[in-house]
CSV table of C-alpha atoms in Angstrom, one decimal:
chain,number,residue,atom,x,y,z
A,1,MET,CA,-21.9,-9.3,-1.9
A,2,THR,CA,-20.8,-8.7,0.9
A,3,PRO,CA,-18.2,-5.7,1.6
A,4,ILE,CA,-15.0,-7.8,2.4
A,5,VAL,CA,-15.3,-10.0,-0.5
A,6,ALA,CA,-15.3,-7.1,-3.0
A,7,PHE,CA,-12.2,-5.6,-1.0
A,8,LEU,CA,-10.5,-8.9,-1.4
A,9,LEU,CA,-11.8,-8.7,-5.6
A,10,LEU,CA,-10.6,-5.2,-5.9
A,11,VAL,CA,-6.9,-6.2,-4.3
A,12,ALA,CA,-6.7,-9.3,-6.3
A,13,ILE,CA,-7.4,-7.3,-9.3
A,14,LEU,CA,-5.4,-4.7,-8.6
A,15,ALA,CA,-2.8,-6.9,-8.0
A,16,ILE,CA,-2.8,-9.0,-10.9
A,17,HIS,CA,-3.1,-5.3,-13.4
A,18,ALA,CA,0.4,-4.5,-10.6
A,19,GLY,CA,2.2,-8.0,-11.9
A,20,TRP,CA,1.5,-7.6,-15.0
A,21,ARG,CA,2.2,-3.9,-16.0
A,22,GLY,CA,4.1,-2.7,-13.0
A,23,GLY,CA,7.6,-2.7,-12.4
A,24,ALA,CA,9.2,-4.6,-9.1
A,25,PRO,CA,8.5,-2.2,-6.5
A,26,GLU,CA,4.2,-1.9,-8.2
A,27,ARG,CA,4.7,-5.4,-8.0
A,28,LEU,CA,5.9,-6.4,-4.4
A,29,ALA,CA,3.4,-3.7,-3.4
A,30,ALA,CA,0.4,-5.1,-4.3
A,31,ALA,CA,1.8,-8.6,-3.0
A,32,ALA,CA,1.9,-6.9,0.7
A,33,MET,CA,-1.5,-5.5,0.4
A,34,LEU,CA,-3.6,-8.2,-0.6
A,35,VAL,CA,-1.6,-10.8,2.0
A,36,ALA,CA,-2.1,-8.5,4.8
A,37,THR,CA,-5.9,-8.1,3.0
A,38,ILE,CA,-6.4,-11.6,3.2
A,39,ALA,CA,-5.2,-11.9,6.7
A,40,THR,CA,-7.4,-9.3,7.6
A,41,SER,CA,-9.8,-10.9,6.2
A,42,LEU,CA,-8.9,-13.9,8.1
A,43,THR,CA,-9.2,-12.0,11.5
A,44,ASN,CA,-12.5,-11.1,10.6
A,45,MET,CA,-13.6,-14.2,9.8
A,46,GLN,CA,-12.0,-15.7,13.4
A,47,VAL,CA,-14.0,-13.2,15.8
A,48,ALA,CA,-16.4,-10.0,15.4
A,49,LEU,CA,-14.6,-7.3,15.6
A,50,THR,CA,-16.5,-4.6,17.3
A,51,PHE,CA,-13.7,-1.8,17.4
A,52,ARG,CA,-14.9,-0.7,20.7
A,53,ASP,CA,-11.6,-1.9,22.0
A,54,VAL,CA,-8.1,-1.8,20.0
A,55,GLN,CA,-7.7,-4.6,17.7
A,56,TRP,CA,-4.2,-6.0,18.8
A,57,SER,CA,-4.4,-8.6,15.2
A,58,ILE,CA,-5.2,-5.7,13.5
A,59,VAL,CA,-2.8,-3.5,15.2
A,60,TRP,CA,0.0,-6.3,13.9
A,61,ILE,CA,-1.1,-7.1,10.1
A,62,ASP,CA,-0.5,-3.4,9.6
A,63,ALA,CA,3.1,-2.9,11.4
A,64,ALA,CA,3.9,-5.9,9.4
A,65,LEU,CA,2.5,-4.1,6.1
A,66,LEU,CA,4.3,-0.5,7.2
A,67,ALA,CA,7.4,-2.1,7.6
A,68,ALA,CA,7.1,-3.9,4.1
A,69,LEU,CA,6.0,-1.0,2.3
A,70,LEU,CA,8.5,1.8,4.1
A,71,ALA,CA,11.1,-1.4,2.9
A,72,ILE,CA,9.7,-0.6,-0.9
A,73,ALA,CA,9.6,3.6,0.0
A,74,LEU,CA,13.5,3.4,0.8
A,75,ARG,CA,14.4,2.1,-2.0
A,76,ALA,CA,12.2,2.1,-4.9
A,77,ASN,CA,13.2,4.6,-7.8
A,78,ARG,CA,9.5,5.6,-7.6
A,79,PHE,CA,8.1,8.5,-5.4
A,80,TRP,CA,3.9,6.9,-5.1
A,81,PRO,CA,5.1,4.4,-2.2
A,82,LEU,CA,6.4,7.1,0.2
A,83,TRP,CA,2.6,8.2,0.1
A,84,VAL,CA,1.6,4.4,0.4
A,85,ALA,CA,3.6,4.3,3.6
A,86,ALA,CA,2.5,7.8,4.7
A,87,ILE,CA,-0.6,6.6,4.5
A,88,GLN,CA,-0.7,3.4,6.0
A,89,CYS,CA,1.7,5.6,9.4
A,90,LEU,CA,-1.6,7.3,9.6
A,91,ALA,CA,-3.9,3.8,10.0
A,92,LEU,CA,-1.2,2.3,13.0
A,93,ALA,CA,-1.3,5.9,14.4
A,94,ALA,CA,-5.5,5.5,14.3
A,95,HIS,CA,-5.1,1.8,16.6
A,96,ALA,CA,-2.5,3.8,18.8
A,97,ALA,CA,-5.1,7.1,19.5
A,98,ARG,CA,-8.0,4.5,20.0
A,99,ALA,CA,-5.0,2.7,22.6
A,100,PHE,CA,-4.8,5.4,24.0
A,101,ASP,CA,-8.2,7.3,24.1
A,102,ALA,CA,-11.1,4.5,24.6
A,103,ASP,CA,-13.6,7.2,24.0
A,104,ILE,CA,-13.1,7.0,20.2
A,105,LEU,CA,-16.1,6.3,18.6
A,106,PRO,CA,-16.1,2.3,17.5
A,107,LEU,CA,-17.2,3.8,14.0
A,108,ALA,CA,-15.0,6.2,13.6
A,109,TYR,CA,-11.7,3.7,14.1
A,110,TRP,CA,-13.1,1.0,11.9
A,111,TRP,CA,-13.5,4.1,9.4
A,112,ILE,CA,-10.1,5.3,9.7
A,113,VAL,CA,-8.7,1.7,10.2
A,114,GLY,CA,-11.0,0.2,7.2
A,115,LYS,CA,-11.6,3.2,4.7
A,116,LEU,CA,-7.4,4.6,4.7
A,117,SER,CA,-6.3,1.2,2.5
A,118,TYR,CA,-8.9,2.8,-0.7
A,119,PRO,CA,-6.3,5.9,-1.2
A,120,MET,CA,-3.2,2.8,-0.8
A,121,LEU,CA,-5.2,1.5,-4.0
A,122,LEU,CA,-5.8,4.2,-6.1
A,123,LEU,CA,-1.6,5.5,-5.9
A,124,LEU,CA,-0.8,2.2,-6.4
A,125,ILE,CA,-2.9,1.9,-9.4
A,126,ILE,CA,-1.4,5.5,-11.2
A,127,GLY,CA,2.2,4.3,-10.1
A,128,THR,CA,1.5,0.9,-11.7
A,129,GLU,CA,0.0,2.9,-14.6
A,130,ARG,CA,2.8,5.4,-14.8
A,131,HIS,CA,5.4,2.9,-14.3
A,132,HIS,CA,3.8,0.9,-18.2
A,133,ARG,CA,3.5,4.2,-19.6
A,134,ARG,CA,7.0,5.4,-19.6
A,135,CYS,CA,8.5,2.0,-20.0
A,136,ARG,CA,5.6,1.9,-23.5
A,137,HIS,CA,7.5,5.4,-25.0
A,138,GLY,CA,10.8,3.9,-24.7
A,139,HIS,CA,12.0,5.2,-21.4
A,140,ARG,CA,14.1,4.1,-19.4
A,141,ASP,CA,12.1,3.1,-15.3
A,142,PRO,CA,15.0,1.2,-13.1
A,143,ALA,CA,12.9,0.4,-10.2
A,144,TRP,CA,15.5,0.6,-7.5
A,145,SER,CA,17.2,3.5,-6.9
A,146,LEU,CA,20.9,3.7,-7.4
A,147,ALA,CA,21.5,5.1,-3.6
A,148,SER,CA,20.2,2.0,-2.0
A,149,GLN,CA,22.5,-0.2,-4.3
A,150,GLY,CA,25.0,2.0,-2.7
A,151,ARG,CA,26.4,3.3,-6.2
A,152,ALA,CA,26.7,6.8,-7.2
A,153,PRO,CA,24.7,8.4,-9.9
A,154,SER,CA,26.0,8.4,-13.3
A,155,PRO,CA,25.3,10.1,-16.2
A,156,GLN,CA,24.8,7.2,-18.1
A,157,HIS,CA,22.2,5.5,-15.4
A,158,GLU,CA,20.2,9.0,-15.7
A,159,THR,CA,16.2,8.2,-16.8
A,160,THR,CA,14.7,10.4,-19.3
A,161,PRO,CA,12.0,12.0,-17.8
A,162,GLY,CA,8.9,10.8,-19.0
A,163,PRO,CA,6.1,12.7,-20.5
């Protein structure tokens, strides 16, 4: 099994996991990551990527994923999406660094762009499991922050702190 197929399977399994146990932010982030992974894989199938130059097709996919993750992070009543968006921002910064400095080793460029997704997936798992644990213990865990809905917090909307 090639590493690309293995990674696709991993992301698909985690997306199913987030869909099963996660709230709306977890499901949306997982779907965005899955779509980006599939798009990147299709890009890799069309052209053999050497990472000797900026991979513009991947830049646009990464930029779209960053936009989706930022939208989720800014509205979600969770902390983990901010970290995932920040890591995705690092991947986009690697593309920019490669565009400005052609002397960056292709292996370093490939490693940064390709391997930053693993901590993002780990954060998705942690966020999904924490949401599931809060719900299992009977705590309210609203998906979206009240500020993102244009409402001020009130005592009846406060969430009981989790364990």
